[in-house]
Coordinates of C-alpha atoms in Angstrom, one line a residue:
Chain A
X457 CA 0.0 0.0 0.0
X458 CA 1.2 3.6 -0.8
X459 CA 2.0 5.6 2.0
X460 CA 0.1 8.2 0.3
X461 CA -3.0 7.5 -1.5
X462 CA -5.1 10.8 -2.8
X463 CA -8.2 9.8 -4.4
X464 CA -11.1 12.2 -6.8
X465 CA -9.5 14.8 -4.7
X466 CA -12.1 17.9 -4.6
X467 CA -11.6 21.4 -3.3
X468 CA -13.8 24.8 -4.0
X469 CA -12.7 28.0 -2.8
X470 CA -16.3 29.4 -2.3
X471 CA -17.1 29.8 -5.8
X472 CA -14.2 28.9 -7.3
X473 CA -13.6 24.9 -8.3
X474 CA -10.0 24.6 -7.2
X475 CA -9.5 21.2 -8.0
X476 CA -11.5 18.3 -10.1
X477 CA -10.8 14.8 -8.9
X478 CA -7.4 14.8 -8.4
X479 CA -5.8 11.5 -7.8
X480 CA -2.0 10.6 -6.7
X481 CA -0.3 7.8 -5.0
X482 CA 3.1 8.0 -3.5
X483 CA 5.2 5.4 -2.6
X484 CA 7.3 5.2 0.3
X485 CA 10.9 6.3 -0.1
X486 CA 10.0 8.5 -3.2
X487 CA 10.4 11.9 -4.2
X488 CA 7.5 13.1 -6.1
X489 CA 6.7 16.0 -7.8
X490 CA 3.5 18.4 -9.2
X491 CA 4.4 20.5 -12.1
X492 CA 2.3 22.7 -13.5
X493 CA 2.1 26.1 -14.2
X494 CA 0.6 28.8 -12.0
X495 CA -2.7 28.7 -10.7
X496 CA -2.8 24.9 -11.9
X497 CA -3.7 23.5 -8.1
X498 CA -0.4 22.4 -7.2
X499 CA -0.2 24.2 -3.8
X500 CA -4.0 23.6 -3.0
X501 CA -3.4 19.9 -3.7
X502 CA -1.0 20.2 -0.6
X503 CA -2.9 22.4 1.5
X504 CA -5.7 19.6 1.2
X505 CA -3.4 17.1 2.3
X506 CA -2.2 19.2 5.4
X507 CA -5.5 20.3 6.1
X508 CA -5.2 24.2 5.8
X509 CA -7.8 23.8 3.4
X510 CA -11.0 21.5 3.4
X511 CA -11.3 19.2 0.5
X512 CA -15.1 19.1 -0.5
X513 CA -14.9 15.5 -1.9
X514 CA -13.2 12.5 -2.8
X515 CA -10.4 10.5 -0.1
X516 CA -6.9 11.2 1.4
X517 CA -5.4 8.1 3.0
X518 CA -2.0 8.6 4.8
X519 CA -0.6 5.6 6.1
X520 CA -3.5 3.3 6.0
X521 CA -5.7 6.0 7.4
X522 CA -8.2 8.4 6.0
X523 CA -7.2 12.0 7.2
X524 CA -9.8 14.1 5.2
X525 CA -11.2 16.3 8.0
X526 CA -8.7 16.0 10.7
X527 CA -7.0 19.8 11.9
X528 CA -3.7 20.3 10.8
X529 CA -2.2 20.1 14.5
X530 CA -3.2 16.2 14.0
X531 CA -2.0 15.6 10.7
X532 CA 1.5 16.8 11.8
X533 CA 1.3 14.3 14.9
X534 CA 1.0 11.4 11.7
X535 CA 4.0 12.3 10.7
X536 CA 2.9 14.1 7.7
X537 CA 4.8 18.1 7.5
X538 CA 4.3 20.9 5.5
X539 CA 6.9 23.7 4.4
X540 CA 4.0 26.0 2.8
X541 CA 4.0 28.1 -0.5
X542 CA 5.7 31.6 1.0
X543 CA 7.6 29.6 3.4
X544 CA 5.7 30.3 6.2
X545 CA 8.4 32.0 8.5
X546 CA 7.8 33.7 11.8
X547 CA 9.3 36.3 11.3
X548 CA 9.4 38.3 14.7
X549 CA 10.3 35.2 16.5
X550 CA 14.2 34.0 16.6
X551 CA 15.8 31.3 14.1
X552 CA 16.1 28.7 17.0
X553 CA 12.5 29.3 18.2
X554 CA 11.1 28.7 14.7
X555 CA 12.9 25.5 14.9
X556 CA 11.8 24.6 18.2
X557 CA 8.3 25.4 16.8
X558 CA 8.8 22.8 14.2
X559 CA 8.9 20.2 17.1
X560 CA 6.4 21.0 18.9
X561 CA 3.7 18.6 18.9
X562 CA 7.0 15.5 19.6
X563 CA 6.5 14.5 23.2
X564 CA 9.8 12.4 22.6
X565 CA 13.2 13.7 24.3
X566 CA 15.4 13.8 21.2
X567 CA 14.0 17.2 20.1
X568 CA 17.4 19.0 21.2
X569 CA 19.7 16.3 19.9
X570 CA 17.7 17.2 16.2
X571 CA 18.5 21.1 16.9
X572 CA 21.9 19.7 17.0
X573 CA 21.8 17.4 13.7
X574 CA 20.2 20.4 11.9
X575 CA 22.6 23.2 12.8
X576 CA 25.2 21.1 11.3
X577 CA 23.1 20.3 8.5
X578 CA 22.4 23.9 8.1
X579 CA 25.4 25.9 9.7
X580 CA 23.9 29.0 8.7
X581 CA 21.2 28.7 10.8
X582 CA 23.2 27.7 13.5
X583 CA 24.9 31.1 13.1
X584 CA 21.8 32.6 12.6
X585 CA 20.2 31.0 16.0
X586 CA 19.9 33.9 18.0
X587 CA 18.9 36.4 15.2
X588 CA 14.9 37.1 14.6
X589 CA 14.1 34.6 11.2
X590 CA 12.7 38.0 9.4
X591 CA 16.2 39.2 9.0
X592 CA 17.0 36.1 6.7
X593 CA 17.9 36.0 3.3
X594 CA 15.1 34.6 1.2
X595 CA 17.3 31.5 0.5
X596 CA 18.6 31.5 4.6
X597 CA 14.8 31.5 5.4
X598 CA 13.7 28.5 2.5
X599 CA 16.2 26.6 4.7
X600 CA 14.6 27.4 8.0
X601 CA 11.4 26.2 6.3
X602 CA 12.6 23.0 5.4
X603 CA 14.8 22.5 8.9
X604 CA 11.2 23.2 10.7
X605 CA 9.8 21.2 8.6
X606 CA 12.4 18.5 9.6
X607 CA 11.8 19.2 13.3
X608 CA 8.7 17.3 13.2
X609 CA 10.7 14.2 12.3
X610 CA 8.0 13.5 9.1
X611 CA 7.8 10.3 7.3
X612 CA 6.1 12.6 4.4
X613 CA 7.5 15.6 3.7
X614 CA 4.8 18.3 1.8
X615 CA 7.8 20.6 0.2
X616 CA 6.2 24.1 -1.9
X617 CA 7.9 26.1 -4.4
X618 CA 11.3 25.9 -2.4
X619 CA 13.3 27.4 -5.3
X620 CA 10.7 30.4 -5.0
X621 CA 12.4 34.2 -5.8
X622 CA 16.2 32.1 -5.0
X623 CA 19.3 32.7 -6.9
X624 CA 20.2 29.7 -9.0
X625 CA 23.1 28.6 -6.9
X626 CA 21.2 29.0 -4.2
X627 CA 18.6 26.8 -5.7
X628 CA 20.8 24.4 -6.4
X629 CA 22.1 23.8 -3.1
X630 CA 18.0 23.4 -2.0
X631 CA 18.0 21.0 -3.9
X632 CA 21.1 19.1 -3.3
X633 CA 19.6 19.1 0.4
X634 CA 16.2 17.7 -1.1
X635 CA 17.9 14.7 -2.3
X636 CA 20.1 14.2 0.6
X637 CA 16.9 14.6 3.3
X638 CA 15.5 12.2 0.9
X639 CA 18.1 9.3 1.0
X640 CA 17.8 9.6 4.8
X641 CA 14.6 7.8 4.5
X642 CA 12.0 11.0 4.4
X643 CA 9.4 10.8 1.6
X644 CA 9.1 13.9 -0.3
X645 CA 6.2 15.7 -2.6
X646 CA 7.5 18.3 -3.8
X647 CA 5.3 21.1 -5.4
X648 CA 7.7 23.3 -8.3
X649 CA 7.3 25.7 -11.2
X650 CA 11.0 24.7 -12.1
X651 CA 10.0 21.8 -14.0
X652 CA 13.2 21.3 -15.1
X653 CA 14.5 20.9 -11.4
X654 CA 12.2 19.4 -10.0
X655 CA 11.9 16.3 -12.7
X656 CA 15.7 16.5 -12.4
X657 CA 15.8 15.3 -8.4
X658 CA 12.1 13.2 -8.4
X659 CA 11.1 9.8 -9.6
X660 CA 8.0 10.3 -10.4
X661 CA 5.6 13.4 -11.4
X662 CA 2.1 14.5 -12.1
X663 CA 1.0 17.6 -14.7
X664 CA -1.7 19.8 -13.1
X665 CA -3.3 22.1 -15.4
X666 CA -6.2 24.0 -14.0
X667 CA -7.3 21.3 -11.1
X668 CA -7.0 18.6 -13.4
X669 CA -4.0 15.4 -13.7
X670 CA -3.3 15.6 -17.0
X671 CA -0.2 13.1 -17.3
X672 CA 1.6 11.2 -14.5
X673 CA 4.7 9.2 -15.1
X674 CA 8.3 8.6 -14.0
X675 CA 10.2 11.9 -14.0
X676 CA 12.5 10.6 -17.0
X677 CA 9.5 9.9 -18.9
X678 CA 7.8 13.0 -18.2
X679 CA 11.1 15.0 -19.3
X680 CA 11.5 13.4 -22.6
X681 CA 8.4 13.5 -23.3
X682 CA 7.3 16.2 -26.1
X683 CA 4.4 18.0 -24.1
X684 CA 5.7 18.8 -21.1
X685 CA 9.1 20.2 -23.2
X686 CA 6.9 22.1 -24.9
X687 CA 4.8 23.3 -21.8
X688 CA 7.0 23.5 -18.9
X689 CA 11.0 22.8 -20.4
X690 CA 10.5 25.6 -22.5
X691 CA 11.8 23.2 -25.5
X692 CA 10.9 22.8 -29.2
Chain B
X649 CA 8.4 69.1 44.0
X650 CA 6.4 67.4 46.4
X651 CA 3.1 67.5 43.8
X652 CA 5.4 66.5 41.3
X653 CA 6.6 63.2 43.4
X654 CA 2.5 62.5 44.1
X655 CA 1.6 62.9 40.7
X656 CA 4.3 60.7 39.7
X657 CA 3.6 57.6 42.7
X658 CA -0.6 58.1 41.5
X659 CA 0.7 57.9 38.2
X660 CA 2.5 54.8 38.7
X661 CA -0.4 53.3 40.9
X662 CA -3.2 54.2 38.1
X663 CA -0.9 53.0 35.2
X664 CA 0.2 49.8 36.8
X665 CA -3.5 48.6 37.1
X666 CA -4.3 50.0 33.3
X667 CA -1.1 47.9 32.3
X668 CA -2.8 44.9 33.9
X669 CA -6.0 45.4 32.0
X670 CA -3.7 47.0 28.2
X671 CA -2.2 42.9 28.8
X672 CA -5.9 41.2 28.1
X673 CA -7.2 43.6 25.0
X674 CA -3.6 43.6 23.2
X675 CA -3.3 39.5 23.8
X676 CA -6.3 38.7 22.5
X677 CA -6.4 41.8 19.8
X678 CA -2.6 40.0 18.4
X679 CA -4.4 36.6 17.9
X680 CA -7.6 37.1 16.9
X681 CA -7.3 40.9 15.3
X682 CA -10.7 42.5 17.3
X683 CA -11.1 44.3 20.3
X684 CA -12.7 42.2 23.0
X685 CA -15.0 44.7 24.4
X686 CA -15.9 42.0 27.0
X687 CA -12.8 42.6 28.6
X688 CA -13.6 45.8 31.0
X689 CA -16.6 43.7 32.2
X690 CA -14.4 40.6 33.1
X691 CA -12.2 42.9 34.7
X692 CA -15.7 44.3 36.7
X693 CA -16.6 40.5 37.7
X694 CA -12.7 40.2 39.4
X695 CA -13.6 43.3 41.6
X696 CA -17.7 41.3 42.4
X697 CA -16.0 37.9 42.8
X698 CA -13.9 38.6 45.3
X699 CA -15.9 41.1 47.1
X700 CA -18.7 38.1 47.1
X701 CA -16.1 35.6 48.4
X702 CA -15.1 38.5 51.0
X703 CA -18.5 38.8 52.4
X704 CA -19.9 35.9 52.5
X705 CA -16.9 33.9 54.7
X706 CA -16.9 37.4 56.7
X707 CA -13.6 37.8 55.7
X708 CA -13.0 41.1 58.2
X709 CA -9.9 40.9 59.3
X710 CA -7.0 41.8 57.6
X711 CA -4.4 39.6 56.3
X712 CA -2.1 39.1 53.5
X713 CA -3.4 35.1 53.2
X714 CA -6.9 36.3 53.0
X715 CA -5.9 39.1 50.5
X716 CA -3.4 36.8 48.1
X717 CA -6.4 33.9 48.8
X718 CA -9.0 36.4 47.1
X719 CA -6.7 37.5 44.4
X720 CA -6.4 33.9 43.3
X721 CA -10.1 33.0 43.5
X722 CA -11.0 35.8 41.4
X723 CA -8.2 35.4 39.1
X724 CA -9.7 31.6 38.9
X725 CA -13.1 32.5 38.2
X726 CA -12.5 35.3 35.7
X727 CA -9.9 32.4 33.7
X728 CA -13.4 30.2 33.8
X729 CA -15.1 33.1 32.5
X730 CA -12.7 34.4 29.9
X731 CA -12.7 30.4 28.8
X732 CA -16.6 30.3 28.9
X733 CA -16.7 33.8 26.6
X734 CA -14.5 32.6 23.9
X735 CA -16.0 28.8 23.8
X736 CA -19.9 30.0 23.3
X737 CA -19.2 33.2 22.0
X738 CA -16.3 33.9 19.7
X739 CA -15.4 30.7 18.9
X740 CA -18.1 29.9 16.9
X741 CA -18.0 32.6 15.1
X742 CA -14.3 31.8 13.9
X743 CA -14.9 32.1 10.4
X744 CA -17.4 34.6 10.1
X745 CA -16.2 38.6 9.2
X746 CA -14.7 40.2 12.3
X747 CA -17.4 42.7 12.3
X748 CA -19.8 39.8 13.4
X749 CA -17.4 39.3 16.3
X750 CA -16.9 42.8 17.2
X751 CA -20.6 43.2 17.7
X752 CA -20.6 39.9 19.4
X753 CA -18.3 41.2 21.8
X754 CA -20.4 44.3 22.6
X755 CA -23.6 42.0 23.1
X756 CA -21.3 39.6 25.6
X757 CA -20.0 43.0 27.8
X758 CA -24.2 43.8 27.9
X759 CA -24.5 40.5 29.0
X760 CA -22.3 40.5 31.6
X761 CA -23.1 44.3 32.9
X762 CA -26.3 43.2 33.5
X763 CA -26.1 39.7 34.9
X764 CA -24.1 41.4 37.5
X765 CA -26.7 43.6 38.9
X766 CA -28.7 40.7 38.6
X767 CA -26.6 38.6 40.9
X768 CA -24.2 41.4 42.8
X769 CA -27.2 44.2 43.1
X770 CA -27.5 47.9 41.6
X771 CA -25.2 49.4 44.4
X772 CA -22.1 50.3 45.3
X773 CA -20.2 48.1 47.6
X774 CA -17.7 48.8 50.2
X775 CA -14.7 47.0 49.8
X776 CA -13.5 45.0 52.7
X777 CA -9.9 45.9 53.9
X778 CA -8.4 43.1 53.0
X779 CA -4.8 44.5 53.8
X780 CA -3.3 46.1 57.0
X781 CA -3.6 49.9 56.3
X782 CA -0.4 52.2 57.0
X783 CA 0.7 55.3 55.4
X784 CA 3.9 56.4 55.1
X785 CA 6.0 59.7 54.0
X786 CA 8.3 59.7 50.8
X787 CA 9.9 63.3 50.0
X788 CA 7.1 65.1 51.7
X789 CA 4.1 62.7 50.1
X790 CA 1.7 60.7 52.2
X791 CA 2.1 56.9 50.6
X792 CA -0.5 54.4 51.5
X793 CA 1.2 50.4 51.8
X794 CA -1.6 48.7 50.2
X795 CA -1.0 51.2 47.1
X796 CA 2.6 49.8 47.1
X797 CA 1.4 46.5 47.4
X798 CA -0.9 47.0 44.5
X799 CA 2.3 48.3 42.4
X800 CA 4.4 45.2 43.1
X801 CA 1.6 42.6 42.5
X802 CA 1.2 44.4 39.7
X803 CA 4.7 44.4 38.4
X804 CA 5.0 40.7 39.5
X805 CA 2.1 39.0 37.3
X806 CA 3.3 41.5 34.5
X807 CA 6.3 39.4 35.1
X808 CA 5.4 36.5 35.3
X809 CA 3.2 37.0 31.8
X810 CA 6.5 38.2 30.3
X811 CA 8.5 35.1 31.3
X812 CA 5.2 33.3 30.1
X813 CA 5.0 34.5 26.5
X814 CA 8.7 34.8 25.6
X815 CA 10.3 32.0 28.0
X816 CA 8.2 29.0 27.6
X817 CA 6.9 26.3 24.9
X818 CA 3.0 27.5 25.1
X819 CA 4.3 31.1 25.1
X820 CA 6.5 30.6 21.7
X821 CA 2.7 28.5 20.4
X822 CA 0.8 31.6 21.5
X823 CA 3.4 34.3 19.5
X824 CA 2.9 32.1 16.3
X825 CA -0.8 31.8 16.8
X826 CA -0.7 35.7 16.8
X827 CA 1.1 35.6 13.4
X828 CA -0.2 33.1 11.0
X829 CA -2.9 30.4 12.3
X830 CA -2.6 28.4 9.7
X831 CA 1.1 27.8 9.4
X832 CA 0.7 27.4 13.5
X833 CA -1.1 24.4 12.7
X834 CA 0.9 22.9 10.5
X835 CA 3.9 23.0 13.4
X836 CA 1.5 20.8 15.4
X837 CA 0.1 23.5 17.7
X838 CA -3.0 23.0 18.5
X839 CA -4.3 26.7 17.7
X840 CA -8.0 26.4 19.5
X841 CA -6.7 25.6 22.5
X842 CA -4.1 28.0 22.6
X843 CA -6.6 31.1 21.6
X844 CA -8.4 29.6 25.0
X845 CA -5.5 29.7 27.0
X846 CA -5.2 33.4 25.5
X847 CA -8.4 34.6 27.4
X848 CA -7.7 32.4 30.2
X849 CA -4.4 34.5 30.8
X850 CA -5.8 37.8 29.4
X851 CA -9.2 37.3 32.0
X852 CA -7.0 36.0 35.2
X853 CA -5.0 39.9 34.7
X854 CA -8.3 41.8 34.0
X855 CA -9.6 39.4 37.5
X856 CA -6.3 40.7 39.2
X857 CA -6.7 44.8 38.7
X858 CA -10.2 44.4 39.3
X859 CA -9.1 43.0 43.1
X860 CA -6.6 46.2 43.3
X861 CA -8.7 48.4 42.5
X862 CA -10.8 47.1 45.3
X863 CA -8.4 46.8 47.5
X864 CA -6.7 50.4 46.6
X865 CA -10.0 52.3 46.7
X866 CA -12.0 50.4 49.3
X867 CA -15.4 50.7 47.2
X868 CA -16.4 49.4 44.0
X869 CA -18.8 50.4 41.7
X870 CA -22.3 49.0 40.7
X871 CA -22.0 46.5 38.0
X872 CA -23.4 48.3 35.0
X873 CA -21.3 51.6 36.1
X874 CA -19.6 53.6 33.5
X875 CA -16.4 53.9 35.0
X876 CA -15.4 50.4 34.6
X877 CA -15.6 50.6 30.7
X878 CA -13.9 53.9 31.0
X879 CA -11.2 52.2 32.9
X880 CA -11.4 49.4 29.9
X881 CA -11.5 51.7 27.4
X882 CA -8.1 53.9 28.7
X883 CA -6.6 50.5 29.0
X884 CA -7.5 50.1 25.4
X885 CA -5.8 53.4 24.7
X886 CA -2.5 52.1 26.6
X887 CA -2.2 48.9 24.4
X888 CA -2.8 50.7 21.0
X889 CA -0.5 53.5 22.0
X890 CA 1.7 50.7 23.2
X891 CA 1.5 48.8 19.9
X892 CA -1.3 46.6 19.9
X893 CA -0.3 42.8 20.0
X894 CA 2.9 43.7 21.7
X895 CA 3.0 42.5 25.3
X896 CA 5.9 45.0 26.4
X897 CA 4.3 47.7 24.7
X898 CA 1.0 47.3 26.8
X899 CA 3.0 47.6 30.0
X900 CA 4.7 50.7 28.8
X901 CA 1.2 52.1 27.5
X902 CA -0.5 51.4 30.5
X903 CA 2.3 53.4 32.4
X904 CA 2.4 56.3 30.1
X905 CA -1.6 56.6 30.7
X906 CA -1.8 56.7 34.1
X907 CA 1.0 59.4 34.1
X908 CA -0.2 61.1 32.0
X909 CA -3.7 61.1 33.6
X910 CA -2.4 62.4 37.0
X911 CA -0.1 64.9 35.2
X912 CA -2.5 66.2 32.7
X913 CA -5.1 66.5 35.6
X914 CA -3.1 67.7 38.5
X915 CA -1.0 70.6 36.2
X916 CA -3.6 71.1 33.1
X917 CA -7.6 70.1 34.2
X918 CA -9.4 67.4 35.5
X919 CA -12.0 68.3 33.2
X920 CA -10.1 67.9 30.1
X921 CA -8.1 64.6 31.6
X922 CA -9.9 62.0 29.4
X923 CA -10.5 64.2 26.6
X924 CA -6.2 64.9 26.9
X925 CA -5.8 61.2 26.5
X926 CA -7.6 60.3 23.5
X927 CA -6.3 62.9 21.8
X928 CA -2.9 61.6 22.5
X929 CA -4.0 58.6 20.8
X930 CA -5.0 60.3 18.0
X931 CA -1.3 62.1 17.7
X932 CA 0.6 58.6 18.3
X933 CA -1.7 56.9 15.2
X934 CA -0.8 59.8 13.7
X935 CA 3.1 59.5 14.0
X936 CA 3.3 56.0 14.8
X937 CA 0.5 54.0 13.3
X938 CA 2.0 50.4 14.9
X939 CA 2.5 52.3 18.2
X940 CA 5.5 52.9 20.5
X941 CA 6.6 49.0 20.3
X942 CA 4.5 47.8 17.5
X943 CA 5.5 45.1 15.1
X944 CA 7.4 46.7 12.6
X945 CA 6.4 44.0 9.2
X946 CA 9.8 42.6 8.4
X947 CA 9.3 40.5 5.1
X948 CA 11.6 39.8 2.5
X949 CA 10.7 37.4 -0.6

């Protein structure tokens, strides 16, 4: 059984159909990605699955279970984290806070022996600790996002637009630590405009094009094949 | 000199107590974005509840047990009632335009003005002296104790909130509640239950001036008088001038109120006290739209 299994997948925004019947599986010990251009439903797809927004049909089922209707605060406790679109930062609070944040619903004892592992993961923010997150860089602060993210200890990481308004190097680097989070056992769906990047680092994708799954397929398949080159590679 | 030196211990007195009550409206204003007009009223129910619990154990004599035993029970039973406001009347409204809630709150302080003449009575009530009185002489100015005592209580829970909010793990859940909900939840924090604990804290303050002002003055007024939203409604001031949603910035607003009330009245006009204040309002919005310690936005893309 997947670990993720998103079924019909429905969400309105009051008037507004958001997404049709939206389907997705991933495996565990993948990297997955959405592409799609903007406005296509990748980031509401994840906000379903987080529960910051309501889906108004079809089934979610995370690790055996259905989650469709629980609060996000529970869906975190599954082991199921979210680094949102706009990375989510608290700004007037410090680096090490929005970390400890990150861990907040663990009732485990390890939570300072993970500050540890992610300071050397991310020296930056080790450096940064004391500092309020709002005076990071835009590509210091994607970090935080993802190291908060981390805190929770997620078998399924929900991972939006990190290459966002980044310097190319910079993005690289993201995504060198995507792959690297990744081989440490955490699950990954990853939500990018970067098509190129993001089919570069995942197994497998899904299109979205206004609500809609238009092609799913290994990431190699995807790449090569002459629609999404056209649409998203900006080739041919 | 020596009017100077009163003006300035009154000041401090008043202030402290408007600092107590600035705490609840700019808590609850930094997590939920309205102005919980129920908040003068809970503050009202402190003074009843533990002029109630006075009288009816015939609490006469004077002792600093009996006093801090009060201040607790009516700090307890305003918590319940802070939690009881927000569960039945805001919280269902969660989703619905904060004008809804604003005139929500107006209908809950109504609510609660009158259920207290119905069950504390239409009068005035003598306070009981619930501390040993003495007065002593600082530079030439008569200082009463339980005015001191007042201050430091005072000072001590402000304290204590401050160690609260930025020292501890509910405290850190309650500062990201105030700045995005949503991404709150997705840490794990369970955002209901910390927006209770918000008027929990916020009502147990407003329950705590309402016992020093009772214990400072020695009478309180009837339930539905209009001095205890005026008292709300200063403290209001204090936390916008302050910067609402900023918990230092309430102390230092409440402070800078009563000062400026006992300055403004003893050097300028009693008359034109209140009218002084508001208009000082109107010059910090004007200058300083966050207020003194507001957030400053700090966001970079």
């Amino acid at each position: 059984m997947s670990l993720l299994e998103v079924d019909a997948l429905d969400v309105h925004y009051g008037a507004i159909h958001a997404l049709h019947k939206v389907s997705l599986a991933v495996e565990e010990g993948e990297i997955v990605t959405l592409i799609g251009s903007n406005g296509a439903g990748k980031s509401t797809t994840l906000r379903a699955l987080s529960g910051m927004v309501q889906s108004s049909g079809g089934t979610i089922v995370y690790g055996g279970r259905s989650i469709v209707g629980l609060r996000s605060d529970e869906i975190v406790r599954l082991g199921l984290a979210h680094a949102p679109e706009g990375r989510g930062i608290f700004g007037s609070l410090t680096v090490r806070e929005n970390l400890e944040l990150g861990a907040f619903s663990r009732r485990d004892g390890k939570v300072r022996s993970d500050l540890e592992r992610m300071f050397e993961r991310f020296p930056i923010l080790q450096e940064r600790a004391q500092q309020s997150a709002g005076t990071l860089s835009g590509g210091e602060q994607q970090m935080l996002a993802v190291a908060r993210a981390l805190m929770a200890r997620p078998k399924l990481l929900l991972l939006d637009e990190p290459s966002l308004g980044l310097a190319p190097k910079i993005v690289q680097k993201i995504f060198a630590i995507v792959a690297e989070i990744n081989r440490d056992g955490v699950t990954i769906l990853l939500v990018e405009q970067n098509a190129h990047l993001a089919l570069s680092v995942a197994h497998r994708a899904y299109v979205l094009e206004t609500g809609e799954v238009k092609m799913a397929g290994s990431a190699s398949e995807l790449a090569a094949s002459d629609e999404v080159r056209k649409a998203y590679l900006g080739v041919g | 000199m020596t009017e100077f030196l009163q003006f300035l211990l009154k000041g401090i007195s008043v202030g402290s107590l408007y600092a107590l009550l600035a705490l609840g409206y700019t808590m609850v204003y930094g997590i939920l974005q309205f102005i919980n007009f129920a908040h003068s009223d809970v503050f009202m129910l402190g003074a009843f509840f533990s002029w109630r619990l006075a009288t009816w154990f015939k609490l006469i004599d004077p002792s600093p047990l009996v006093a801090t035993s009060l201040l607790l029970a009516a700090m307890a039973l305003c918590a319940l009632t802070g939690f009881l406001i927000e569960l039945l009347a805001y919280r269902p409204l969660r989703r619905a335009p904060r004008l809804n809630v604003l005139i929500t709150a107006i209908g809950v302080s109504l609510f609660l003005e009158n259920s207290g003449q119905l069950v504390f009575g239409k009068d005035p009530r003598s306070y009981p002296q619930l501390l040993a009185e003495h007065t002593f002489s600082v530079g030439g100015v008569n200082v009463r104790s339980v005015e001191v005592i007042a201050v430091v209580t005072a000072l001590a829970l402000m304290v204590a909130l401050h160690t609260l909010v930025y020292r501890t793990k509910i405290g850190r859940a309650m500062r990201a509640v105030s700045i995005d909900h949503k991404v709150a939840g997705l840490m794990g924090i369970p955002v209901s239950r910390v927006i209770s604990f918000t008027f929990v804290v916020g009502s147990a303050l407003a329950a705590a001036a309402g016992v020093l002002v009772g214990i400072t003055y020695g009478q309180i007024k009837q339930p539905a008088d209009s001095s205890w939203v005026l008292y709300g409604l200063k403290a209001f001031v204090a936390a916008v001038i302050g910067g609402i949603g900023s918990v230092p910035g309430a102390m230092l607003g409440g402070l800078l109120i009563g000062l400026c009330e006992q300055f403004v009245g003893g050097y300028i006009s009693t008359q034109l006290r209140d009218a002084i204040i508001f208009a000082l309002l109107i010059v910090v919005l004007l200058v300083k739209p966050s207020g003194l310690l507001g957030r400053r936005a700090i966001e970079k893309i």
